[in-house]
Coordinates of N, CA, C and O in Angstrom, one line a residue:
M1 N -14.8 14.7 -3.0 CA -14.0 15.1 -4.1 C -13.6 16.8 -4.3 O -12.6 17.1 -5.1
K2 N -14.7 17.3 -3.5 CA -14.6 18.9 -3.9 C -13.2 19.4 -3.1 O -12.7 20.5 -3.5
H3 N -12.8 18.9 -2.2 CA -11.5 19.3 -1.5 C -10.1 18.7 -2.0 O -9.0 19.1 -1.7
Y4 N -10.1 18.1 -3.1 CA -9.1 17.7 -3.8 C -8.7 18.3 -5.0 O -9.5 18.2 -6.0
S5 N -7.7 19.0 -5.1 CA -7.2 19.8 -6.3 C -6.7 18.8 -7.5 O -6.6 17.7 -7.4
T6 N -6.9 19.4 -8.5 CA -6.2 18.9 -9.8 C -5.1 18.3 -9.6 O -4.5 17.4 -9.9
R7 N -4.1 19.1 -8.9 CA -2.8 19.0 -8.5 C -2.5 17.6 -7.6 O -1.8 16.6 -8.0
L8 N -3.6 17.5 -6.7 CA -3.7 16.3 -5.7 C -3.9 15.3 -6.5 O -3.3 14.2 -6.2
L9 N -4.7 15.2 -7.4 CA -5.3 14.1 -8.2 C -4.3 13.6 -9.2 O -4.0 12.3 -9.0
M10 N -3.5 14.6 -9.7 CA -2.7 14.2 -10.6 C -1.2 13.7 -9.9 O -0.8 12.6 -10.5
T11 N -1.1 14.0 -8.9 CA -0.1 13.5 -8.0 C -0.1 11.8 -7.4 O 0.3 11.2 -7.7
C12 N -1.7 11.7 -6.8 CA -1.9 10.4 -7.0 C -2.0 9.6 -8.0 O -1.6 8.3 -7.8
A13 N -2.5 10.1 -9.0 CA -2.4 9.3 -10.4 C -1.1 9.1 -10.7 O -0.9 7.7 -11.2
A14 N -0.1 10.0 -10.7 CA 1.4 9.6 -11.1 C 1.8 8.6 -10.2 O 2.5 7.5 -10.7
I15 N 1.5 8.6 -8.8 CA 2.1 7.5 -7.9 C 1.5 6.3 -8.2 O 2.0 5.2 -8.2
G16 N 0.3 6.2 -8.5 CA -0.6 5.1 -9.0 C 0.0 4.2 -10.1 O 0.2 3.2 -10.2
V17 N 0.3 5.2 -11.0 CA 0.7 4.5 -12.3 C 2.1 3.9 -12.0 O 2.3 2.9 -12.5
A18 N 3.0 4.6 -11.3 CA 4.3 3.9 -11.1 C 4.0 2.7 -10.2 O 4.6 1.6 -10.1
G19 N 2.8 2.7 -9.1 CA 2.5 1.6 -8.7 C 2.2 0.5 -9.3 O 2.3 -0.8 -9.0
A20 N 1.4 0.8 -10.3 CA 1.0 -0.2 -11.4 C 2.0 -1.0 -12.0 O 1.8 -2.1 -12.4
V21 N 3.2 0.1 -12.3 CA 4.1 -0.9 -12.8 C 4.8 -1.9 -12.1 O 5.2 -3.0 -12.1
L22 N 4.7 -1.4 -10.7 CA 5.2 -2.7 -9.6 C 4.3 -3.7 -9.5 O 4.8 -5.0 -9.5
F23 N 3.1 -3.6 -9.3 CA 2.0 -4.3 -9.4 C 1.9 -5.4 -10.7 O 1.8 -6.7 -10.4
T24 N 2.5 -4.8 -11.8 CA 2.2 -5.6 -12.9 C 3.5 -6.6 -12.9 O 3.6 -7.9 -13.0
V25 N 4.5 -6.0 -12.7 CA 6.0 -7.0 -12.6 C 5.8 -8.0 -11.3 O 6.0 -9.3 -11.5
N26 N 5.3 -7.5 -10.4 CA 4.9 -8.4 -9.0 C 4.1 -9.5 -9.4 O 4.0 -10.7 -9.2
A27 N 2.9 -9.3 -10.1 CA 2.0 -10.3 -10.7 C 2.7 -11.4 -11.3 O 2.5 -12.4 -11.2
W28 N 3.5 -10.9 -12.4 CA 4.1 -12.2 -13.2 C 5.4 -12.7 -12.6 O 5.2 -13.9 -12.4
V29 N 6.2 -12.1 -12.0 CA 7.3 -12.7 -11.0 C 6.9 -13.4 -9.9 O 7.1 -14.4 -9.5
G30 N 5.7 -12.5 -9.2 CA 5.2 -13.3 -8.2 C 4.6 -14.5 -8.1 O 4.7 -15.6 -7.4
G31 N 4.0 -14.7 -9.4 CA 3.2 -15.7 -9.9 C 4.1 -16.9 -10.1 O 3.9 -18.1 -9.6
T32 N 5.4 -16.4 -10.7 CA 6.4 -17.5 -10.9 C 6.8 -18.1 -9.6 O 7.3 -19.4 -9.6
V33 N 7.2 -17.0 -8.8 CA 7.7 -17.3 -7.4 C 6.7 -18.3 -6.7 O 7.0 -19.2 -6.1
A34 N 5.4 -18.0 -6.8 CA 4.6 -19.0 -6.1 C 4.3 -20.1 -6.5 O 4.3 -21.2 -6.0
N35 N 4.7 -20.5 -7.7 CA 4.7 -21.6 -8.6 C 6.0 -22.3 -8.3 O 5.8 -23.8 -7.9
L36 N 7.2 -21.7 -8.2 CA 8.4 -22.2 -7.8 C 8.6 -22.6 -6.6 O 9.3 -23.7 -5.9
V37 N 8.6 -21.5 -5.7 CA 8.9 -21.5 -4.6 C 7.9 -20.9 -3.3 O 8.0 -19.5 -3.1
P38 N 6.8 -21.5 -3.5 CA 5.7 -20.8 -2.7 C 5.8 -20.0 -1.4 O 5.0 -19.2 -1.1
F39 N 6.9 -20.7 -0.7 CA 6.9 -20.0 0.8 C 7.4 -18.5 0.5 O 7.5 -18.1 1.5
L40 N 8.2 -18.4 -0.5 CA 8.5 -16.9 -0.6 C 7.6 -16.2 -1.2 O 8.0 -14.8 -1.1
Y41 N 6.6 -16.5 -1.5 CA 5.7 -15.5 -2.4 C 5.1 -14.2 -1.4 O 5.1 -13.2 -1.9
G42 N 5.0 -14.6 -0.2 CA 4.6 -13.7 0.8 C 5.5 -12.5 0.9 O 4.9 -11.2 1.3
L43 N 6.6 -12.6 0.6 CA 7.7 -11.4 0.5 C 7.3 -10.4 -0.3 O 7.6 -9.4 -0.3
T44 N 6.8 -10.9 -1.6 CA 6.3 -9.7 -2.5 C 5.0 -9.2 -2.3 O 4.8 -8.0 -2.9
I45 N 4.2 -9.7 -1.5 CA 2.8 -9.1 -1.1 C 3.1 -7.7 -0.8 O 2.3 -6.6 -1.2
G46 N 4.3 -7.4 0.0 CA 4.3 -5.8 0.3 C 4.5 -4.8 -0.6 O 3.8 -3.6 -0.2
L47 N 4.8 -5.2 -1.8 CA 4.7 -4.1 -3.0 C 3.5 -3.6 -3.2 O 3.4 -2.5 -3.5
Y48 N 2.5 -4.3 -2.9 CA 1.0 -3.6 -3.0 C 0.6 -2.4 -2.3 O -0.2 -1.8 -2.3
F49 N 1.8 -2.4 -1.0 CA 1.3 -1.3 0.1 C 2.0 -0.2 -0.4 O 2.0 0.9 0.3
V50 N 3.1 -0.1 -1.3 CA 3.8 1.0 -1.7 C 3.3 2.3 -2.0 O 3.6 3.2 -1.5
P51 N 2.5 2.1 -3.1 CA 1.8 3.4 -3.6 C 1.0 4.1 -2.7 O 0.9 5.4 -2.4
G52 N -0.1 3.4 -1.8 CA -0.6 4.0 -0.7 C 0.0 4.6 0.2 O -0.3 5.8 0.8
A53 N 0.8 4.0 0.8 CA 1.7 4.5 2.0 C 2.6 5.4 1.3 O 2.7 6.6 2.2
L54 N 3.0 5.4 0.1 CA 3.9 6.7 -0.3 C 2.9 8.0 -0.3 O 3.5 9.3 0.0
A55 N 1.8 7.9 -1.0 CA 0.7 8.9 -1.0 C 0.5 9.4 0.3 O 0.3 10.7 0.4
Q56 N 0.1 8.5 1.4 CA -0.3 9.0 2.5 C 0.7 9.8 3.3 O 0.6 10.8 4.0
A57 N 2.2 9.2 3.3 CA 3.1 9.9 3.9 C 3.5 11.1 3.2 O 3.9 12.0 4.1
L58 N 3.3 11.2 1.8 CA 3.5 12.5 1.4 C 2.8 13.5 1.5 O 3.1 14.7 1.6
I59 N 1.6 13.2 1.2 CA 0.7 14.1 1.2 C -0.2 14.3 2.4 O -0.7 15.5 2.8
Q60 N -0.5 13.5 3.4 CA -1.2 13.5 4.7 C -2.4 14.0 4.6 O -2.8 15.0 5.3
R61 N -3.2 13.6 3.9 CA -4.6 13.8 3.6 C -5.4 12.7 3.4 O -5.1 11.8 3.0
G62 N -6.7 12.8 4.4 CA -7.4 11.5 4.1 C -8.0 11.2 2.9 O -8.4 11.8 1.9
G63 N -8.1 9.8 2.7 CA -8.5 9.5 1.2 C -7.3 9.3 0.4 O -7.6 8.5 -0.9
V64 N -6.1 9.7 0.3 CA -5.3 9.7 -0.6 C -4.4 8.3 -0.8 O -4.3 7.7 -1.9
G65 N -4.5 7.4 0.1 CA -4.2 6.3 0.1 C -5.1 5.2 -0.9 O -4.7 4.4 -1.9
L66 N -6.2 5.1 -0.3 CA -7.4 4.6 -1.3 C -7.5 5.0 -2.6 O -7.6 4.4 -3.6
L67 N -7.3 6.5 -2.8 CA -7.2 6.9 -4.3 C -6.3 6.5 -5.0 O -6.2 6.1 -6.2
T68 N -4.9 6.6 -4.4 CA -4.0 6.0 -5.2 C -3.7 4.7 -5.9 O -3.5 4.3 -6.8
T69 N -4.3 3.6 -4.6 CA -4.2 2.4 -4.7 C -5.2 2.4 -5.8 O -5.2 1.0 -6.6
A70 N -6.5 3.1 -5.9 CA -7.5 2.5 -6.9 C -6.9 3.1 -8.4 O -6.9 2.0 -9.2
F71 N -6.1 3.9 -8.4 CA -5.3 4.4 -9.5 C -4.6 3.3 -10.1 O -4.5 2.9 -11.3
A72 N -3.8 2.8 -9.3 CA -2.8 1.7 -9.2 C -3.4 0.6 -10.0 O -3.1 -0.1 -10.8
G73 N -4.5 0.2 -9.1 CA -5.2 -1.1 -9.8 C -5.7 -1.0 -11.0 O -6.0 -1.7 -11.6
L74 N -6.3 0.2 -11.3 CA -6.9 0.6 -12.6 C -6.0 0.5 -13.9 O -6.4 -0.1 -15.0
A75 N -4.5 1.3 -13.3 CA -3.9 1.2 -14.4 C -3.0 -0.3 -14.6 O -2.8 -0.5 -15.7
A76 N -3.3 -0.9 -13.5 CA -2.4 -2.3 -13.7 C -3.4 -3.5 -14.3 O -2.9 -4.6 -14.9
S77 N -4.5 -3.4 -14.1 CA -5.7 -4.3 -14.7 C -5.8 -5.3 -15.7 O -5.5 -6.4 -15.9
P78 N -5.4 -4.3 -16.9 CA -5.3 -4.9 -18.0 C -4.0 -5.7 -18.4 O -4.1 -6.6 -19.4
F79 N -3.1 -5.4 -17.4 CA -1.7 -6.2 -17.6 C -1.6 -7.3 -16.8 O -0.6 -8.0 -16.7
Q80 N -2.5 -7.6 -15.9 CA -2.4 -8.8 -14.9 C -3.3 -10.0 -15.1 O -3.9 -9.8 -16.0
P81 N -2.6 -11.2 -14.8 CA -3.5 -12.2 -15.0 C -4.7 -12.4 -14.6 O -5.8 -12.9 -14.8
L82 N -5.0 -11.3 -13.3 CA -6.3 -11.5 -12.6 C -7.3 -10.4 -12.8 O -8.4 -10.4 -12.8
F83 N -6.8 -9.7 -14.1 CA -7.4 -8.4 -14.8 C -8.3 -7.6 -13.8 O -7.6 -6.9 -13.0
F84 N -9.5 -7.3 -13.8 CA -10.1 -6.8 -12.8 C -10.1 -6.9 -11.4 O -10.2 -6.0 -10.6
G85 N -9.7 -8.2 -11.0 CA -9.5 -8.7 -9.7 C -8.3 -7.7 -9.1 O -8.2 -7.7 -7.9
A86 N -7.4 -7.4 -9.9 CA -6.3 -6.6 -9.4 C -6.8 -5.0 -8.9 O -6.2 -4.7 -7.8
F87 N -7.8 -4.8 -9.5 CA -8.4 -3.3 -8.9 C -9.2 -3.8 -7.4 O -8.7 -2.7 -6.7
L88 N -9.9 -4.7 -7.7 CA -10.4 -5.0 -6.3 C -9.5 -5.3 -5.1 O -9.5 -5.0 -3.8
I89 N -8.4 -6.0 -5.5 CA -7.2 -6.1 -4.7 C -6.6 -4.8 -4.1 O -6.4 -4.8 -2.7
S90 N -6.5 -4.0 -4.9 CA -5.8 -2.7 -4.9 C -6.8 -1.8 -3.7 O -6.4 -1.3 -2.9
L91 N -8.0 -1.9 -4.1 CA -9.0 -1.3 -3.3 C -9.1 -1.8 -1.7 O -9.1 -1.0 -0.9
A92 N -9.1 -3.2 -1.8 CA -9.0 -3.7 -0.4 C -7.8 -3.2 0.2 O -7.8 -2.9 1.4
I93 N -6.7 -3.4 -0.3 CA -5.4 -2.8 0.4 C -5.4 -1.3 0.8 O -5.1 -0.8 1.8
G94 N -5.7 -0.5 0.0 CA -6.0 0.9 0.0 C -7.0 1.3 1.3 O -6.6 2.2 2.0
A95 N -8.2 0.5 1.5 CA -9.0 0.7 2.5 C -8.1 0.5 3.9 O -8.5 1.0 5.0
L96 N -7.4 -0.8 3.9 CA -6.8 -1.3 4.8 C -5.8 -0.2 5.4 O -5.4 0.0 6.6
Q97 N -5.2 0.6 4.4 CA -4.1 1.6 4.9 C -4.9 2.7 5.4 O -4.1 3.5 6.3
E98 N -6.1 3.0 4.9 CA -6.6 4.0 5.4 C -7.2 4.0 6.9 O -7.3 4.9 7.6
I99 N -7.6 2.6 7.3 CA -8.3 2.7 8.6 C -7.6 3.3 9.7 O -8.2 3.8 10.6
P100 N -6.2 2.8 10.0 CA -5.7 3.6 11.1 C -5.5 4.8 11.3 O -5.9 5.7 12.1
F101 N -5.6 5.9 10.0 CA -5.7 7.2 10.1 C -7.0 7.8 10.3 O -7.3 8.8 10.7
L102 N -8.0 6.9 9.7 CA -9.4 7.2 9.7 C -9.9 7.3 11.4 O -10.7 7.9 11.8
I103 N -9.3 6.0 11.9 CA -9.7 5.9 13.6 C -9.2 7.2 14.2 O -9.9 7.7 15.1
G104 N -8.1 7.9 13.7 CA -7.5 9.1 14.1 C -8.0 10.4 13.7 O -7.6 11.5 14.0
R105 N -9.0 10.2 12.8 CA -9.8 11.1 12.1 C -8.6 12.0 11.3 O -8.9 13.3 11.1
Y106 N -7.8 11.3 10.8 CA -6.9 11.9 9.9 C -5.8 13.3 10.4 O -5.6 14.1 9.6
R107 N -5.8 13.0 11.8 CA -5.3 14.2 12.6 C -3.6 13.8 12.8 O -2.8 14.6 13.1
H108 N -3.3 12.6 12.9 CA -1.8 12.3 13.4 C -1.2 11.3 12.1 O -1.8 10.5 11.6
W109 N 0.0 11.7 11.5 CA 0.5 10.9 10.5 C 2.2 10.3 11.1 O 2.9 10.4 10.2
R110 N 2.0 10.1 12.2 CA 3.2 9.4 12.8 C 3.9 8.1 12.2 O 2.9 7.1 11.8
T111 N 4.9 7.7 12.1 CA 5.6 6.6 11.8 C 4.9 5.3 12.3 O 4.6 4.4 11.5
W112 N 4.7 5.5 13.4 CA 4.3 4.2 14.1 C 2.8 3.9 13.7 O 2.3 2.7 14.0
I113 N 1.9 4.8 13.4 CA 0.9 4.5 12.8 C 0.8 3.9 11.5 O 0.2 2.8 11.3
F114 N 1.8 4.2 10.6 CA 1.9 3.5 9.3 C 2.7 1.9 10.0 O 2.0 1.0 9.2
L115 N 3.4 1.9 10.6 CA 4.1 0.6 11.3 C 3.1 -0.3 11.8 O 2.6 -1.5 11.5
V116 N 2.1 0.1 12.6 CA 1.2 -0.5 13.4 C -0.1 -1.1 12.2 O -0.5 -2.3 12.0
G117 N -0.5 -0.2 11.5 CA -1.4 -0.3 10.5 C -0.9 -1.5 9.4 O -1.6 -2.3 9.0
S118 N 0.3 -1.5 9.1 CA 0.9 -2.3 8.0 C 1.2 -3.8 8.8 O 0.9 -4.8 7.9
I119 N 1.5 -3.7 10.0 CA 1.6 -5.0 10.6 C 0.0 -5.6 10.7 O -0.1 -6.9 10.5
V120 N -0.9 -5.0 11.2 CA -2.2 -5.8 11.0 C -2.7 -5.9 9.9 O -3.1 -7.0 9.7
S121 N -2.5 -5.2 9.1 CA -2.8 -5.7 7.4 C -2.1 -6.8 6.9 O -2.7 -7.7 6.3
G122 N -0.8 -7.1 7.4 CA 0.1 -8.4 7.2 C -0.3 -9.5 7.8 O -0.4 -10.3 7.3
L123 N -0.8 -9.3 8.9 CA -1.5 -10.4 9.7 C -2.9 -10.6 9.0 O -3.1 -12.0 8.9
I124 N -3.7 -9.9 8.5 CA -4.9 -10.3 7.7 C -4.7 -10.9 6.2 O -5.0 -11.7 6.2
M125 N -3.4 -10.4 5.7 CA -3.2 -11.0 4.5 C -2.6 -12.2 4.5 O -2.5 -13.0 3.8
C126 N -2.3 -12.8 5.9 CA -1.6 -14.3 6.1 C -2.6 -15.2 5.6 O -2.4 -16.4 5.1
G127 N -4.0 -15.0 6.0 CA -4.9 -15.8 5.9 C -5.1 -16.1 4.2 O -5.4 -17.3 4.2
A128 N -5.1 -15.2 3.8 CA -5.4 -14.9 2.1 C -4.3 -16.0 1.8 O -4.4 -16.5 0.7
S129 N -3.0 -15.5 2.2 CA -1.7 -16.3 1.7 C -1.9 -17.9 1.9 O -1.4 -18.4 0.7
I130 N -2.0 -18.2 3.0 CA -2.4 -19.6 3.0 C -3.5 -20.4 2.3 O -3.0 -21.3 1.7
R131 N -4.4 -19.5 2.0 CA -5.4 -20.2 1.1 C -5.1 -20.1 -0.2 O -5.0 -20.9 -1.0
L132 N -4.5 -19.1 -0.5 CA -4.0 -18.8 -1.9 C -2.8 -19.7 -2.3 O -2.7 -20.7 -3.7
L133 N -2.0 -20.0 -1.6 CA -0.8 -21.0 -1.8 C -1.2 -22.5 -1.4 O -0.2 -23.5 -1.2
D134 N -2.3 -22.8 -1.0 CA -2.7 -24.1 -0.3 C -1.7 -24.6 0.5 O -1.1 -25.7 0.8
G135 N -1.7 -23.6 1.5 CA -1.0 -23.8 2.8 C -1.5 -24.7 3.4 O -0.7 -25.3 4.4
E136 N -2.7 -25.2 3.4 CA -3.3 -26.2 4.4 C -2.5 -27.7 4.0 O -2.4 -28.6 4.4
Q137 N -2.0 -27.9 2.6 CA -1.3 -28.9 2.2 C 0.0 -29.1 2.5 O 0.9 -30.0 2.2
T138 N 0.6 -27.9 2.9 CA 2.0 -27.9 3.1 C 2.6 -28.3 4.8 O 1.7 -28.3 5.6
S139 N 3.7 -28.5 5.1 CA 4.0 -28.7 6.1 C 4.0 -27.9 7.3 O 3.7 -26.6 6.9
L140 N 3.9 -28.1 8.4 CA 3.9 -27.0 9.7 C 4.9 -25.9 9.2 O 4.8 -24.6 9.5
L141 N 6.2 -26.4 9.1 CA 7.4 -25.3 8.7 C 7.0 -24.6 7.6 O 7.1 -23.4 7.6
G142 N 6.6 -25.1 6.5 CA 5.9 -24.4 5.2 C 4.9 -23.4 5.6 O 5.0 -22.3 5.1
Q143 N 4.0 -23.7 6.3 CA 2.9 -22.8 7.0 C 3.5 -21.6 7.7 O 3.2 -20.4 7.6
I144 N 4.5 -21.9 8.7 CA 5.3 -21.0 9.3 C 6.0 -19.6 8.6 O 5.8 -18.7 8.6
V145 N 6.5 -20.5 7.4 CA 7.5 -19.6 6.5 C 6.4 -18.7 5.8 O 6.9 -17.6 5.6
I146 N 5.4 -19.3 5.3 CA 4.8 -18.4 4.4 C 3.9 -17.6 5.3 O 3.8 -16.2 5.0
I147 N 3.5 -17.7 6.7 CA 2.8 -16.7 7.5 C 3.8 -15.6 7.9 O 3.6 -14.6 8.1
G148 N 5.2 -16.2 8.1 CA 6.0 -15.0 8.6 C 6.5 -14.1 7.6 O 6.5 -13.3 7.5
A149 N 6.7 -14.9 6.1 CA 6.8 -13.7 5.0 C 5.9 -12.8 4.8 O 6.1 -11.9 4.6
T150 N 4.6 -13.4 4.9 CA 3.7 -12.6 4.6 C 3.0 -11.6 5.7 O 3.1 -10.3 5.3
A151 N 3.5 -11.7 6.8 CA 3.4 -10.9 8.0 C 4.2 -9.7 8.0 O 4.2 -8.6 8.5
V152 N 5.8 -10.1 7.4 CA 7.0 -9.2 7.4 C 6.8 -8.3 6.4 O 7.4 -7.2 6.5
S153 N 6.4 -8.8 5.3 CA 6.5 -7.9 4.1 C 5.9 -6.6 3.9 O 6.3 -5.6 3.6
P154 N 4.6 -6.6 4.4 CA 4.2 -5.2 4.5 C 4.2 -4.4 5.3 O 4.6 -3.0 4.7
P155 N 5.1 -4.4 6.6 CA 5.8 -3.6 7.3 C 6.9 -2.9 6.6 O 7.1 -1.8 6.7
L156 N 7.6 -3.9 6.1 CA 9.1 -3.6 5.3 C 8.8 -2.8 4.2 O 9.5 -1.5 4.1
F157 N 8.0 -2.8 3.5 CA 7.7 -1.9 2.3 C 7.0 -0.8 2.9 O 7.1 0.1 2.1
T158 N 6.0 -0.7 3.8 CA 5.2 0.4 4.1 C 6.5 1.4 4.6 O 6.4 2.6 4.4
M159 N 7.2 0.7 5.5 CA 8.5 1.6 5.8 C 9.3 2.1 4.9 O 10.0 3.5 4.9
L160 N 9.7 1.6 3.7 CA 10.2 1.8 2.6 C 9.7 3.2 1.8 O 10.3 4.1 1.6
A161 N 8.2 2.9 1.7 CA 7.4 3.9 1.1 C 7.6 5.1 2.1 O 7.7 6.3 1.5
V162 N 7.4 5.2 3.4 CA 7.5 6.2 4.4 C 8.8 6.9 4.2 O 9.2 8.3 4.2
W163 N 10.0 6.2 4.2 CA 11.3 6.9 3.8 C 11.6 7.3 2.5 O 11.8 8.7 2.4
L164 N 10.8 6.9 1.4 CA 10.9 7.6 0.3 C 10.0 8.5 0.1 O 10.3 9.7 -0.5
S165 N 9.0 8.7 0.8 CA 8.2 9.9 0.8 C 8.9 11.2 1.7 O 8.9 12.3 1.1
R166 N 9.7 10.8 2.5 CA 10.5 11.9 3.1 C 11.5 12.2 2.4 O 11.9 13.5 2.4
S167 N 12.1 11.5 1.6 CA 13.0 12.0 0.6 C 12.4 13.0 -0.5 O 13.2 13.9 -0.8
L168 N 11.6 12.4 -0.8 CA 10.7 13.2 -1.9 C 10.3 14.4 -1.4 O 10.4 15.5 -2.0
A169 N 9.9 14.8 -0.2 CA 9.4 15.8 0.6 C 10.7 16.9 0.5 O 10.5 17.9 0.2
R170 N 11.7 16.3 0.9 CA 13.1 16.9 1.0 C 13.4 17.6 -0.2 O 14.2 18.7 -0.2
A171 N 13.2 16.9 -1.3 CA 13.3 17.3 -2.4 C 12.3 18.5 -3.2 O 12.7 18.9 -4.4
G172 N 11.1 18.5 -2.4 CA 10.3 19.3 -2.9 C 9.0 19.0 -3.5 O 8.3 19.6 -4.1
V173 N 8.9 17.7 -3.7 CA 8.0 17.0 -4.2 C 6.9 16.9 -3.2 O 7.0 16.8 -2.2
G174 N 5.7 17.3 -3.5 CA 4.4 17.3 -2.9 C 4.0 18.7 -2.3 O 3.4 18.5 -1.4
R175 N 5.1 19.4 -2.3 CA 4.8 21.0 -1.7 C 3.7 21.3 -1.9 O 2.8 21.4 -3.2
D176 N 2.9 22.1 -1.0 CA 1.6 22.7 -0.8 C 0.4 21.8 -1.2 O -0.7 22.1 -1.4
L177 N 0.5 20.3 -1.1 CA -0.7 19.4 -1.3 C -1.2 19.3 0.1 O -2.0 18.8 0.1
R178 N -0.4 19.2 1.1 CA -1.1 19.2 2.5 C -2.2 20.5 2.7 O -2.0 21.4 2.4
R179 N -2.9 20.1 3.9 CA -4.0 21.2 4.2 C -3.0 22.2 4.9 O -2.0 22.1 5.5
T180 N -3.4 23.4 4.7 CA -2.9 24.5 5.3 C -2.5 24.5 6.7 O -1.3 24.8 7.3
E181 N -3.5 23.8 7.4 CA -3.3 23.7 8.9 C -2.2 22.8 9.4 O -1.6 22.5 10.2
D182 N -2.1 21.6 8.4 CA -1.1 20.6 8.5 C 0.1 21.2 8.3 O 1.2 20.7 8.9
R183 N 0.3 22.1 7.0 CA 1.8 22.4 6.9 C 2.1 23.2 8.2 O 3.4 23.6 8.1
K184 N 1.5 24.0 8.8 CA 1.8 25.0 9.7 C 2.4 24.3 10.9 O 3.2 24.8 11.5
A185 N 2.1 23.1 11.3 CA 2.6 21.9 12.3 C 3.8 21.6 12.2 O 4.5 21.8 11.2

């Protein structure tokens, strides 16, 4: 944490709190959707990827995705049906988001890395969705829809976060938060 300025931490916290609002709304709306139309629940899972991807694309420093999702999970936990479980889920998603950039030693922040990482994360989330929604009890078509929705949602919301981060960067948000050598490139 010695390389994280107060400004960077506050930026991650602000994005995290905005993400906590998304998480909380999604928990209640997504829970209702899961009970009424379980096949569509997978479409809401991608919301959990927005804060971490937004922070990573905007700041482009190692650990900010995990840090931001941790802030989001902590802020959302008291208002979630899962309580502290929301924080643990946020940490898991933040860790999944950090892995592709960690493999590259946080040197490259290209859009395709965000896309590939989110596709892999979406595929990992498919197994959780099948278990959560009792997919074993649904028809083959139902399982295909659950898997398809869950696999597509994280890449869509990640690309939305990357686009939003570029818009924010053009507006001057996050200026000077990247490392000096990254700003020169």
